[in-house]
CSV table of C-alpha atoms and ligand atoms in Angstrom, one decimal:
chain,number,residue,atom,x,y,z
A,20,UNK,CA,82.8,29.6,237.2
A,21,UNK,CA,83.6,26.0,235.2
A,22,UNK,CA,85.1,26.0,231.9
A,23,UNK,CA,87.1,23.5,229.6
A,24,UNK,CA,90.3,24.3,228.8
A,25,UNK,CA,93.1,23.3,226.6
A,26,UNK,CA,96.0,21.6,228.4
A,27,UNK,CA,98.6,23.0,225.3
A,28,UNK,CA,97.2,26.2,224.3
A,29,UNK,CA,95.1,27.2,226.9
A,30,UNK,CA,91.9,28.2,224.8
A,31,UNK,CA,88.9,28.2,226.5
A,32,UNK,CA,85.3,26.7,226.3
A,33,UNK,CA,82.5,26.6,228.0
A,34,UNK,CA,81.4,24.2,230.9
A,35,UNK,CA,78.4,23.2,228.3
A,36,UNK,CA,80.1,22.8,225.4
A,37,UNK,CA,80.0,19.3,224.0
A,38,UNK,CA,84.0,19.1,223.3
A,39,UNK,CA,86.7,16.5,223.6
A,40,UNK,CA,89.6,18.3,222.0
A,41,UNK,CA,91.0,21.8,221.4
A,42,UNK,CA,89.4,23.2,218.4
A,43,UNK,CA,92.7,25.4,217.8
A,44,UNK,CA,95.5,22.8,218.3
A,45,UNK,CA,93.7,19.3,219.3
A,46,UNK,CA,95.1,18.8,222.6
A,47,UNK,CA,93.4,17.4,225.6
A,48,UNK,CA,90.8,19.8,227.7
A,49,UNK,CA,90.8,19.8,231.2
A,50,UNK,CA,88.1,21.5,233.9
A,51,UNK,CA,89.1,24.5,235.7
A,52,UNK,CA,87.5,26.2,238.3
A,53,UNK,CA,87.4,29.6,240.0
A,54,UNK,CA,89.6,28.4,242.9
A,55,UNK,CA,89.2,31.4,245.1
A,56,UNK,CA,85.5,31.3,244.8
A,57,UNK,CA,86.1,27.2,245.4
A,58,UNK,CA,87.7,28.2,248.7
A,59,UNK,CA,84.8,30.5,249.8
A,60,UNK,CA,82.5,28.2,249.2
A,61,UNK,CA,84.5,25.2,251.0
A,62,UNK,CA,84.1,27.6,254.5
A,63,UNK,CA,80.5,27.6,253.8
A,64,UNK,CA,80.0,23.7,253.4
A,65,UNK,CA,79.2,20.9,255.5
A,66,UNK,CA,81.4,18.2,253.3
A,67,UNK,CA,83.3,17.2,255.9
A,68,UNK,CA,80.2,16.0,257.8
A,69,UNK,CA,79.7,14.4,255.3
A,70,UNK,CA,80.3,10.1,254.5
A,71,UNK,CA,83.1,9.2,252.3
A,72,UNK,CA,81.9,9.2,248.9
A,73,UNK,CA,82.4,10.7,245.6
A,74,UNK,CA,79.2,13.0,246.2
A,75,UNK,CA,81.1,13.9,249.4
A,76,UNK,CA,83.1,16.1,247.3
A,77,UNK,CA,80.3,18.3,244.9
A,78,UNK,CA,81.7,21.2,246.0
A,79,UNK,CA,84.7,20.5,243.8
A,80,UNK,CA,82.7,18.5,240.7
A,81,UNK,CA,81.6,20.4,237.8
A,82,UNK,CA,77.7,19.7,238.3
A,83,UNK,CA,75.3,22.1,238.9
A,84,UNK,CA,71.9,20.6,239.0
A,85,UNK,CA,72.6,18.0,242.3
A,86,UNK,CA,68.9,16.8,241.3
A,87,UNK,CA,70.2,15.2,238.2
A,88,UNK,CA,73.1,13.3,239.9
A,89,UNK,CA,73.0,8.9,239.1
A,90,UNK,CA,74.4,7.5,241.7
A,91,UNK,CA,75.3,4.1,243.1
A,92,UNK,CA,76.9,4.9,246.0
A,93,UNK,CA,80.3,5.2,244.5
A,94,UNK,CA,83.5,5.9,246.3
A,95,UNK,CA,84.1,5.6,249.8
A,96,UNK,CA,86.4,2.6,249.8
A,97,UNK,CA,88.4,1.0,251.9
A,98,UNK,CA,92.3,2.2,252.3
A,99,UNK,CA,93.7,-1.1,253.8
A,100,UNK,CA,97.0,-0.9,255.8
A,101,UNK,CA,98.6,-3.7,254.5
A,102,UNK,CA,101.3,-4.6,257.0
A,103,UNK,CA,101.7,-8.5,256.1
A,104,UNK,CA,103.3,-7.2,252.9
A,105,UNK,CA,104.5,-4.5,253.7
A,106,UNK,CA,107.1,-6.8,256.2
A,107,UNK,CA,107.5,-9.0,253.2
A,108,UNK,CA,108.3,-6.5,250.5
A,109,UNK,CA,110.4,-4.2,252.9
A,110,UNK,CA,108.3,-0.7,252.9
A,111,UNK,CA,107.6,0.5,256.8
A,112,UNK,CA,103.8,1.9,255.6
A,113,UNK,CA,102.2,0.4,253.0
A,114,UNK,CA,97.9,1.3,252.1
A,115,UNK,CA,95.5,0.0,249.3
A,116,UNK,CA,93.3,1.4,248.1
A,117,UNK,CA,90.7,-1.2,246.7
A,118,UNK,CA,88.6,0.4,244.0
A,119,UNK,CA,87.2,-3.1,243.8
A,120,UNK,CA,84.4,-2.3,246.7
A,121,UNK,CA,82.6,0.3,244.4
A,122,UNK,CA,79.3,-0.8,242.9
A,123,UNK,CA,80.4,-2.5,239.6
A,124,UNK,CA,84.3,-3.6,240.7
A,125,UNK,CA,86.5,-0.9,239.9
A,126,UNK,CA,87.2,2.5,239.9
A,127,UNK,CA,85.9,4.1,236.5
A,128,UNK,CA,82.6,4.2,238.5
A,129,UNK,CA,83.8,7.1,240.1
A,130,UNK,CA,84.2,8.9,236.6
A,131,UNK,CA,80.8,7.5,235.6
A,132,UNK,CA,78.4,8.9,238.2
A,133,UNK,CA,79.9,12.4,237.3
A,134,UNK,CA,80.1,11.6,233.6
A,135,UNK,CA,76.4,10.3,232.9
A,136,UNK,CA,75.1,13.4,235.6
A,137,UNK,CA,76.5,15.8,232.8
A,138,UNK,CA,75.4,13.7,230.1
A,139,UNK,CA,72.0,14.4,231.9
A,140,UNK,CA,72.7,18.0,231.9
A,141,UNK,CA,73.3,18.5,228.5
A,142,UNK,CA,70.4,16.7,228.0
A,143,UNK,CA,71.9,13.6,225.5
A,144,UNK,CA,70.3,10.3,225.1
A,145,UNK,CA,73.0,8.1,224.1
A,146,UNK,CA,76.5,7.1,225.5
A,147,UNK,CA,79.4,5.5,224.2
A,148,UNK,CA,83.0,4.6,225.5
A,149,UNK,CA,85.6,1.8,223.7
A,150,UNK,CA,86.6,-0.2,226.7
A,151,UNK,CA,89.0,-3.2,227.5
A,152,UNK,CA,86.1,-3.8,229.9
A,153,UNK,CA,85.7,-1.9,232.8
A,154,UNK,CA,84.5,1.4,231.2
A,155,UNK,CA,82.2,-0.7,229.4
A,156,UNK,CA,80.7,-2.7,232.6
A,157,UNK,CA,80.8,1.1,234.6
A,158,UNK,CA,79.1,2.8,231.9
A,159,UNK,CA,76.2,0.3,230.9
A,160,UNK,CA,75.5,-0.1,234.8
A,161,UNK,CA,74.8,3.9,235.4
A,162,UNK,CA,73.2,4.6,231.7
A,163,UNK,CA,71.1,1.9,232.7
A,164,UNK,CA,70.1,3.9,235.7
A,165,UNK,CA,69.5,6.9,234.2
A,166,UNK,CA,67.8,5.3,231.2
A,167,UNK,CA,70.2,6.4,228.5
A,168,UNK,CA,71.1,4.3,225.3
A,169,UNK,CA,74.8,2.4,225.8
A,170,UNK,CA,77.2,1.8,223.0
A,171,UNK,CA,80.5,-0.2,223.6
A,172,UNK,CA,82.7,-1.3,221.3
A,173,UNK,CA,85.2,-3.5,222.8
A,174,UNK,CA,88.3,-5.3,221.2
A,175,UNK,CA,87.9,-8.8,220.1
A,176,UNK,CA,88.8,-12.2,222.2
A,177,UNK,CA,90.7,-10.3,225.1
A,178,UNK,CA,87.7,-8.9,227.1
A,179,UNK,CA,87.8,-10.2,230.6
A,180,UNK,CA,84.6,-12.5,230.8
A,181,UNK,CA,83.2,-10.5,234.3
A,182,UNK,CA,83.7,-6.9,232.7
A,183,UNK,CA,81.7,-8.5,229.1
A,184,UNK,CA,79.2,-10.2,231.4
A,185,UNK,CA,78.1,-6.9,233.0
A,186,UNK,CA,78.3,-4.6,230.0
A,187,UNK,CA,75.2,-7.4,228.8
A,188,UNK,CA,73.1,-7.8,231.7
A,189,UNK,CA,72.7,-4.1,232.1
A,190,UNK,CA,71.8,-3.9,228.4
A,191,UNK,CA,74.2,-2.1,226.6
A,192,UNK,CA,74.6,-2.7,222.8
A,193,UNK,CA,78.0,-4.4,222.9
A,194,UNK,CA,80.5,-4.4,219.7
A,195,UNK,CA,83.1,-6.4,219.5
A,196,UNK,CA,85.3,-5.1,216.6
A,197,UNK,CA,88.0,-6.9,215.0
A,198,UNK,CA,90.8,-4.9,216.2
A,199,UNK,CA,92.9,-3.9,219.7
A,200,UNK,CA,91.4,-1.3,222.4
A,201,UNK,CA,93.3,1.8,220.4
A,202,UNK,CA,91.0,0.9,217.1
A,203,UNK,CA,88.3,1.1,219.1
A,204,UNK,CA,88.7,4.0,220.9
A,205,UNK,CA,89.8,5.7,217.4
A,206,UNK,CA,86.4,4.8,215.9
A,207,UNK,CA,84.2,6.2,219.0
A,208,UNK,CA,86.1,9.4,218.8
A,209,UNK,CA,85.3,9.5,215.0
A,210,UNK,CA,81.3,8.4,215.7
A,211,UNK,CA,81.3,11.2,218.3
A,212,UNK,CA,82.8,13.8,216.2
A,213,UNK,CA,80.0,12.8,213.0
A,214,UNK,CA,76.5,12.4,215.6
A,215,UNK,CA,75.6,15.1,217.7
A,216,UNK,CA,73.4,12.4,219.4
A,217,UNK,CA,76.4,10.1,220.8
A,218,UNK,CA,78.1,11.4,224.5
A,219,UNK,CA,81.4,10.2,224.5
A,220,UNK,CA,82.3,8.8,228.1
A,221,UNK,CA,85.9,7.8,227.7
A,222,UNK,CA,88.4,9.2,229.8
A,223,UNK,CA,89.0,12.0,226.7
A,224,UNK,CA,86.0,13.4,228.7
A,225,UNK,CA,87.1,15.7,230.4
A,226,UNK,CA,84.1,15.8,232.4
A,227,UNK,CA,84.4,11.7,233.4
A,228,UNK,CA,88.0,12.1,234.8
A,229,UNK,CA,87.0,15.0,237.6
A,230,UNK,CA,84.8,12.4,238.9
A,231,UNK,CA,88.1,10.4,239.1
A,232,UNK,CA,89.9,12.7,241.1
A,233,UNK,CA,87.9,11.8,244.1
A,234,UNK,CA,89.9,9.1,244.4
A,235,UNK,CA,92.9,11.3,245.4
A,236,UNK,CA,90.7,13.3,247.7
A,237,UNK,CA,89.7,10.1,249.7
A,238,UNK,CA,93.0,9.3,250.3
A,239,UNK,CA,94.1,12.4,251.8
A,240,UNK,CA,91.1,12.4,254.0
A,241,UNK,CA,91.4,8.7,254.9
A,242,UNK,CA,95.0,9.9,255.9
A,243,UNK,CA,93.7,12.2,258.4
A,244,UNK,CA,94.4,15.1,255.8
A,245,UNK,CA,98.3,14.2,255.5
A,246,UNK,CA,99.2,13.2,251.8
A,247,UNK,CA,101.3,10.0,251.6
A,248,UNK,CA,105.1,10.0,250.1
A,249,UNK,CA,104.5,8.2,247.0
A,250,UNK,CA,101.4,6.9,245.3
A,251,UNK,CA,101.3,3.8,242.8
A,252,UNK,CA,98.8,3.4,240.0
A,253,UNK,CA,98.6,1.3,236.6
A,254,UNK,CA,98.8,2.9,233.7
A,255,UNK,CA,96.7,2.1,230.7
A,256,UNK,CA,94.9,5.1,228.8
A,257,UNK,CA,96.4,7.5,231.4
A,258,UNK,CA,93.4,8.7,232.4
A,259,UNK,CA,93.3,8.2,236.2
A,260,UNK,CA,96.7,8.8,237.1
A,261,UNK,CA,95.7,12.2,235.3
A,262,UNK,CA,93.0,12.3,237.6
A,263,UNK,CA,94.0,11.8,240.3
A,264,UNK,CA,97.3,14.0,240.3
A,265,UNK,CA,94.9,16.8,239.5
A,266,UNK,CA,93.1,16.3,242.9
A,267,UNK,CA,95.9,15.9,244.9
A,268,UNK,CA,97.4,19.4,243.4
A,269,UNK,CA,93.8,21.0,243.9
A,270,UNK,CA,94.0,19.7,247.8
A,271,UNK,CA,97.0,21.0,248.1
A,272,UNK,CA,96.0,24.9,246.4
A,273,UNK,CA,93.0,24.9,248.5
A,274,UNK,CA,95.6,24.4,251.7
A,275,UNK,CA,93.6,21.0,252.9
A,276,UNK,CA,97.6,19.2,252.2
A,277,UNK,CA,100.6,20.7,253.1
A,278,UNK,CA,102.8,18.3,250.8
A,279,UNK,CA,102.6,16.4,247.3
A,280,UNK,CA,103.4,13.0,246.7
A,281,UNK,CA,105.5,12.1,244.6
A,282,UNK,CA,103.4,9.7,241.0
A,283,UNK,CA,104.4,6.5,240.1
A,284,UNK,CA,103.5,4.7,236.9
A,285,UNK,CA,102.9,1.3,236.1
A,286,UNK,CA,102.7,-0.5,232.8
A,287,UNK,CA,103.3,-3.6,231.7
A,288,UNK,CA,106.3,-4.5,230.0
A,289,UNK,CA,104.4,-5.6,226.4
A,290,UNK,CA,102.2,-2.2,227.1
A,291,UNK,CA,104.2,0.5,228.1
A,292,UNK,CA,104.9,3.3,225.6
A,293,UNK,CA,104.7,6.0,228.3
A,294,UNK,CA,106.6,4.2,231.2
A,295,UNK,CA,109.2,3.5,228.5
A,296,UNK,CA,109.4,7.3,227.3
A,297,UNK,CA,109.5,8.7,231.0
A,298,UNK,CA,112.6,5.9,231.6
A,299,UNK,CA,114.5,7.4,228.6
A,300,UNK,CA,113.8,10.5,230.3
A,301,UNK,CA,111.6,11.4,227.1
A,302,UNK,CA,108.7,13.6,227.0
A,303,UNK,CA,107.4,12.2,223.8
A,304,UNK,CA,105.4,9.1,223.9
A,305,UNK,CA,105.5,6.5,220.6
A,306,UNK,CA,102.5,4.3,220.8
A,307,UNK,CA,103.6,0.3,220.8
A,308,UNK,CA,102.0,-1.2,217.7
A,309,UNK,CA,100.8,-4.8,219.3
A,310,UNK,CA,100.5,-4.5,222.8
A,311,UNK,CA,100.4,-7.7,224.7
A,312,UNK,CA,99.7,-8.2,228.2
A,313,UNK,CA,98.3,-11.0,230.5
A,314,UNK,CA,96.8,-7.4,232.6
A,315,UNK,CA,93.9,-6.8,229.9
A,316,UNK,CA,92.6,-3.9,231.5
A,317,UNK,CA,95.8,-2.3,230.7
A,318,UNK,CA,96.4,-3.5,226.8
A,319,UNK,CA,96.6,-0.2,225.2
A,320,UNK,CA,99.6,0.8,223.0
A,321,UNK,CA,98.2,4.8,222.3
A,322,UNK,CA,97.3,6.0,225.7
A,323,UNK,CA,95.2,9.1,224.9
A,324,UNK,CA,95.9,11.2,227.7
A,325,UNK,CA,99.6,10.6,227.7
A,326,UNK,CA,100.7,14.3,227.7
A,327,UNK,CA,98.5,14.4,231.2
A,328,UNK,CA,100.5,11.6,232.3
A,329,UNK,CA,103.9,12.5,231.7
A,330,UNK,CA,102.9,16.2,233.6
A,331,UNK,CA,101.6,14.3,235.9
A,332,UNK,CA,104.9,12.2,236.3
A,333,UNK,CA,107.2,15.2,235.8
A,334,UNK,CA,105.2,18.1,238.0
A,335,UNK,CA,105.6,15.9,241.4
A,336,UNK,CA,109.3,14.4,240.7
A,337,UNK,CA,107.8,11.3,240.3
A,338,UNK,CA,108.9,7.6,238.3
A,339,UNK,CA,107.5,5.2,236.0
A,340,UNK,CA,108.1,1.2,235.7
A,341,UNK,CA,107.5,-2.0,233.7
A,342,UNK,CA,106.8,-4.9,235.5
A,343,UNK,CA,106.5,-8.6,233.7
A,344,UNK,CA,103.4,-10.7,233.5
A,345,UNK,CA,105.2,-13.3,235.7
A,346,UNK,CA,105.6,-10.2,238.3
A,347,UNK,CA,102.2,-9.5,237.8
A,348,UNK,CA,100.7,-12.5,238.3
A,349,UNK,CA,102.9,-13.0,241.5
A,350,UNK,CA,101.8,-9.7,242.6
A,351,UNK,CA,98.3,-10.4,242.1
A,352,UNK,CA,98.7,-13.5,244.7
A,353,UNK,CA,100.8,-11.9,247.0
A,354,UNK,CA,98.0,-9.5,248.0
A,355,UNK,CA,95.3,-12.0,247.9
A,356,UNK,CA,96.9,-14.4,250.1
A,357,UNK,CA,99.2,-11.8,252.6
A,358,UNK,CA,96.1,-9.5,252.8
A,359,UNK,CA,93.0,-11.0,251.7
A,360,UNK,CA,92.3,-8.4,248.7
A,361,UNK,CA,91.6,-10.2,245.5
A,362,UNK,CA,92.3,-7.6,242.7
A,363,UNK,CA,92.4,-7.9,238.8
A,364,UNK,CA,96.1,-8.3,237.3
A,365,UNK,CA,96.0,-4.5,235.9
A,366,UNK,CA,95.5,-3.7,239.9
A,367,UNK,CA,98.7,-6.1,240.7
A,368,UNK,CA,100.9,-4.4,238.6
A,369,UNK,CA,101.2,-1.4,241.3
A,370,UNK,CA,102.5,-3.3,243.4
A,371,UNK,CA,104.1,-5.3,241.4
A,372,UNK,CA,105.8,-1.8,240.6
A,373,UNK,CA,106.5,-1.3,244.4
A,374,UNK,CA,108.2,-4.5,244.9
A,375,UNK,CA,110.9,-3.8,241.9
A,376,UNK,CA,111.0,-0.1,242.4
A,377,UNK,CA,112.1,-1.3,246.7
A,378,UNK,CA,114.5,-3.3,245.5
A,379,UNK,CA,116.1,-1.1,243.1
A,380,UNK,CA,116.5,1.1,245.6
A,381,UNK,CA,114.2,4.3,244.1
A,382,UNK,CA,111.7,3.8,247.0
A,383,UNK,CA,112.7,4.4,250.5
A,384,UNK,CA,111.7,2.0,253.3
A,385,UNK,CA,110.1,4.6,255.2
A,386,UNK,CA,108.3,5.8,252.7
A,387,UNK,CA,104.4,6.0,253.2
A,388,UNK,CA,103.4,4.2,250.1
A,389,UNK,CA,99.8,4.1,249.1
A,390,UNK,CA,98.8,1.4,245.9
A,391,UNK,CA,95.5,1.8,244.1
A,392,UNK,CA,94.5,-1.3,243.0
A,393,UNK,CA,91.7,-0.5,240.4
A,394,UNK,CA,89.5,-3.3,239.8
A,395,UNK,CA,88.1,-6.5,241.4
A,396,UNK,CA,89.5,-10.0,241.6
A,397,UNK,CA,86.4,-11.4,240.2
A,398,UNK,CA,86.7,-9.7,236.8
A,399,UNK,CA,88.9,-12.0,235.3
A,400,UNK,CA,88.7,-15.5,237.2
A,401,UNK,CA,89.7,-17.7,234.0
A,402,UNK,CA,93.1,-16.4,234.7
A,403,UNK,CA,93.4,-17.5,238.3
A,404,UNK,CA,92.7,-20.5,237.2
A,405,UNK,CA,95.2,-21.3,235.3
A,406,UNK,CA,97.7,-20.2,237.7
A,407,UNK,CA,95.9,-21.7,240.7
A,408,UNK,CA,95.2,-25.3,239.1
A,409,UNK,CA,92.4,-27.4,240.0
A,410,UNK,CA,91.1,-27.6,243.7
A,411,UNK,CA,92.2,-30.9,245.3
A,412,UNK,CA,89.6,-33.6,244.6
A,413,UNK,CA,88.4,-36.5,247.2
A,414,UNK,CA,85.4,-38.6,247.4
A,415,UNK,CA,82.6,-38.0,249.9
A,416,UNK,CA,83.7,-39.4,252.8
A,417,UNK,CA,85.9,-38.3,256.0
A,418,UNK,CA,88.0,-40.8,256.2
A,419,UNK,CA,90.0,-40.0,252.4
A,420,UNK,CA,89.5,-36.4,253.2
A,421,UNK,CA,91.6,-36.4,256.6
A,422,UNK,CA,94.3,-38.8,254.7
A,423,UNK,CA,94.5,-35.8,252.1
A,424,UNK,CA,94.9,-33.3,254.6
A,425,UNK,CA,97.2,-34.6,257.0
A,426,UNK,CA,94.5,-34.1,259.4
A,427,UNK,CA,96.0,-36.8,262.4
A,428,UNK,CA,95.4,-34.8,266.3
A,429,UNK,CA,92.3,-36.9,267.1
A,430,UNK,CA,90.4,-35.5,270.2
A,431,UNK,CA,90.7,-38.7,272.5
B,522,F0G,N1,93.2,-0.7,236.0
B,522,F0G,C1,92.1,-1.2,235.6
B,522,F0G,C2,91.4,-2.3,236.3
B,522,F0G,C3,91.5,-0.7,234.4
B,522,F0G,O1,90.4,-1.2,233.9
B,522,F0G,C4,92.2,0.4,233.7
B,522,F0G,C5,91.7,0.9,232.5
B,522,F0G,C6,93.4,0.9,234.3
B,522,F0G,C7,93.9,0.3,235.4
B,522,F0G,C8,94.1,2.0,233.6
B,522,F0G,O2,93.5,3.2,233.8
B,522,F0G,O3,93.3,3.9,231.5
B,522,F0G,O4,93.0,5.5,233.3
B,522,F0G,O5,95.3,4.6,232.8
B,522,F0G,N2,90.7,0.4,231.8
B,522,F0G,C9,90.1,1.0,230.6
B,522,F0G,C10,88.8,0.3,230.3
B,522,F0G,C11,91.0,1.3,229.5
B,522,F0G,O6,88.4,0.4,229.1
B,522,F0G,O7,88.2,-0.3,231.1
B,522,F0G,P1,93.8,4.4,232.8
């Protein structure tokens, strides 16, 4: 048995109803399941036969037509033992985990095949999600497959050109308001809440983030069923480190871990209401009015599902962090050139997050540290190039080339 419930005041709805918030006090739903039944039917299933993949894990996803499921082969990505860096930044095990490799460059795709199944289930015809970009680039992609009308609305001038690019070629109806990421997301709430017709697909959705929890599922099976020590992840609407704290704690009651690893946070320092409020050791979170960051993807001053997030951070002892842009940036082409994983500045900031949190000392060097870097490189090139320069320039010929290479061992 599925059913929403409130994460406050525990009221309880129905797997079908269309809901984003408690009707009684307005907190954040989340999906429960009957875990004992869960268990049962786990002894019963081949999942473990099967390939690493977000459908790997239907057992444990609120769906219950499988012949409704969009897919685009989501999930099942690589968890790279990174042991260049790890040397250089002083940890003894260090794994990412590239959302990158899934089928439109980062992670929310994992949300989406799950998200626009149900939207399928409960029969809507339109979807909408406010997005600083990926969302909006996951989202169009899979309505697109499952022929559903896309709405974004997306904040003006800061979208990522790769993320805006997708959202168009798979033919959503992009709007780009005059306002920041938490406008938007206030107004698609508000469009949801007046038209029955419109499916709301941000990570509000209760629905969306279960899909997100494979994430955490992959890892402990990619670990040979052993949870790491810590695990790193950006924070920007709070979402996915929601997410995927929920599936490691549902591993862990259905006995497939024997330990929990301890959350860590990351935002940026001119975005980081939550990581601020869990520093002051705070449990309330004040949004940041203007928040500025050269890590788009993570621009958000109201993070929605805050109160999941500082559970999440609390329940397994864990930490948050700021990190600059400067450490981002650094970050971002540490990894690319140590381990040959181009990921998105939001991505960098984890381990951007792991290099400070070494040095001061809150990690342990033999710590098993696993960093999910959320999105692709490719999402946001302009801002590689402006750290990176220009490429060397030479005219066509051998001779000026070798001089600007220092190329001098001649074979004899
Ligand atoms: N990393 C990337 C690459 C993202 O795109 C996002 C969120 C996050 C991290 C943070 O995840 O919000 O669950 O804490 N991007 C959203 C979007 C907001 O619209 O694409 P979160």
């Amino acid at each position: 048995m599925i059913r929403q419930v409130c994460i406050t005041c525990g009221a309880e709805y129905g797997a079908d109803e269309v809901i984003y918030s408690c009707k009684r006090c307005g907190d954040l739903l989340d999906v429960e399941y009957d875990y004992e039944a869960l268990a049962e039917r786990l002894e019963g299933s081949d999942w473990r036969s099967l390939p690493l993949s977000v459908w790997r894990y239907r057992d444990f996803l609120p769906i219950c037509d499988l012949s409704k499921v969009v897919t685009l082969k989501e999930g099942g990505t690589g968890l790279h033992q990174c042991s260049r860096l790890s040397n250089l930044l002083g940890v003894k095990r260090l794994y990412v985990k590239n959302e990158g490799e899934n089928p439109t460059g980062s992670f929310k795709d994992r949300g989406m095949t799950v998200g626009v199944t149900k939207a399928l289930e409960l029969d809507v015809k339109t979807v909408i999600c406010a997005s600083t970009g990926n969302t909006s680039a996951s989202l169009a992609a899979y309505a697109a497959k499952a022929g559903l009308r896309c709405i974004v609305l997306i904040p003006s001038g800061k979208t990522a050109y790769g993320k805006l690019a997708q959202a168009m070629i798979y033919g959503a109806e992009v709007v780009q308001i005059r306002g920041n990421f938490d406008q938007a997301l206030r107004i698609v709430l508000k469009l949801s809440e007046r038209h029955r017709e419109v499916y709301l697909l941000n990570s509000i959705n209760p629905y969306r983030l279960e899909g997100q929890k494979s994430l955490a599922y992959e890892i402990c099976d990619q670990l040979n069923g052993k949870a790491p020590d810590r695990v790193i992840l950006p924070m920007g609407n709070a979402g996915n480190i929601s997410a995927v704290w929920k599936g490691l704690t549902e591993f862990h009651r259905l006995g497939l871990i024997d330990d929990l690893p301890r959350m860590v946070g990351i935002q940026a320092e001119g975005a980081s209401p939550i990581a601020r409020a869990i520093k002051l050791g705070s449990d309330v979170v004040t949004p940041v009015e203007r928040p500025e960051t050269v890590a788009t993807a993570i621009r958000i001053g109201a993070p929605v599902s805050w109160k999941k997030a500082v559970r999440a951070l609390r329940e397994s002892s864990g930490v948050a962090e700021t990190v600059t842009d400067e450490e981002i940036l650094d970050a971002q082409r540490m990894l690319a050139r140590c381990e040959g994983l181009f990921v998105e500045p939001a991505s960098a900031s984890s381990i951007a997050g792991l290099r400070k949190l070494v040095e001061l000392g809150e990690i342990d060097k033999d710590e098993v540290v696993v960093c999910v870097a959320t999105g692709h490189g490719l999402k946001d090139p302009d801002i590689v190039m402006k750290m990176c320069g220009r490429p060397l320039e030479a005219d066509a010929e051998v001779g000026s080339i070798e001089k600007l290479l220092g190329l001098t061992q001649a074979f004899r």
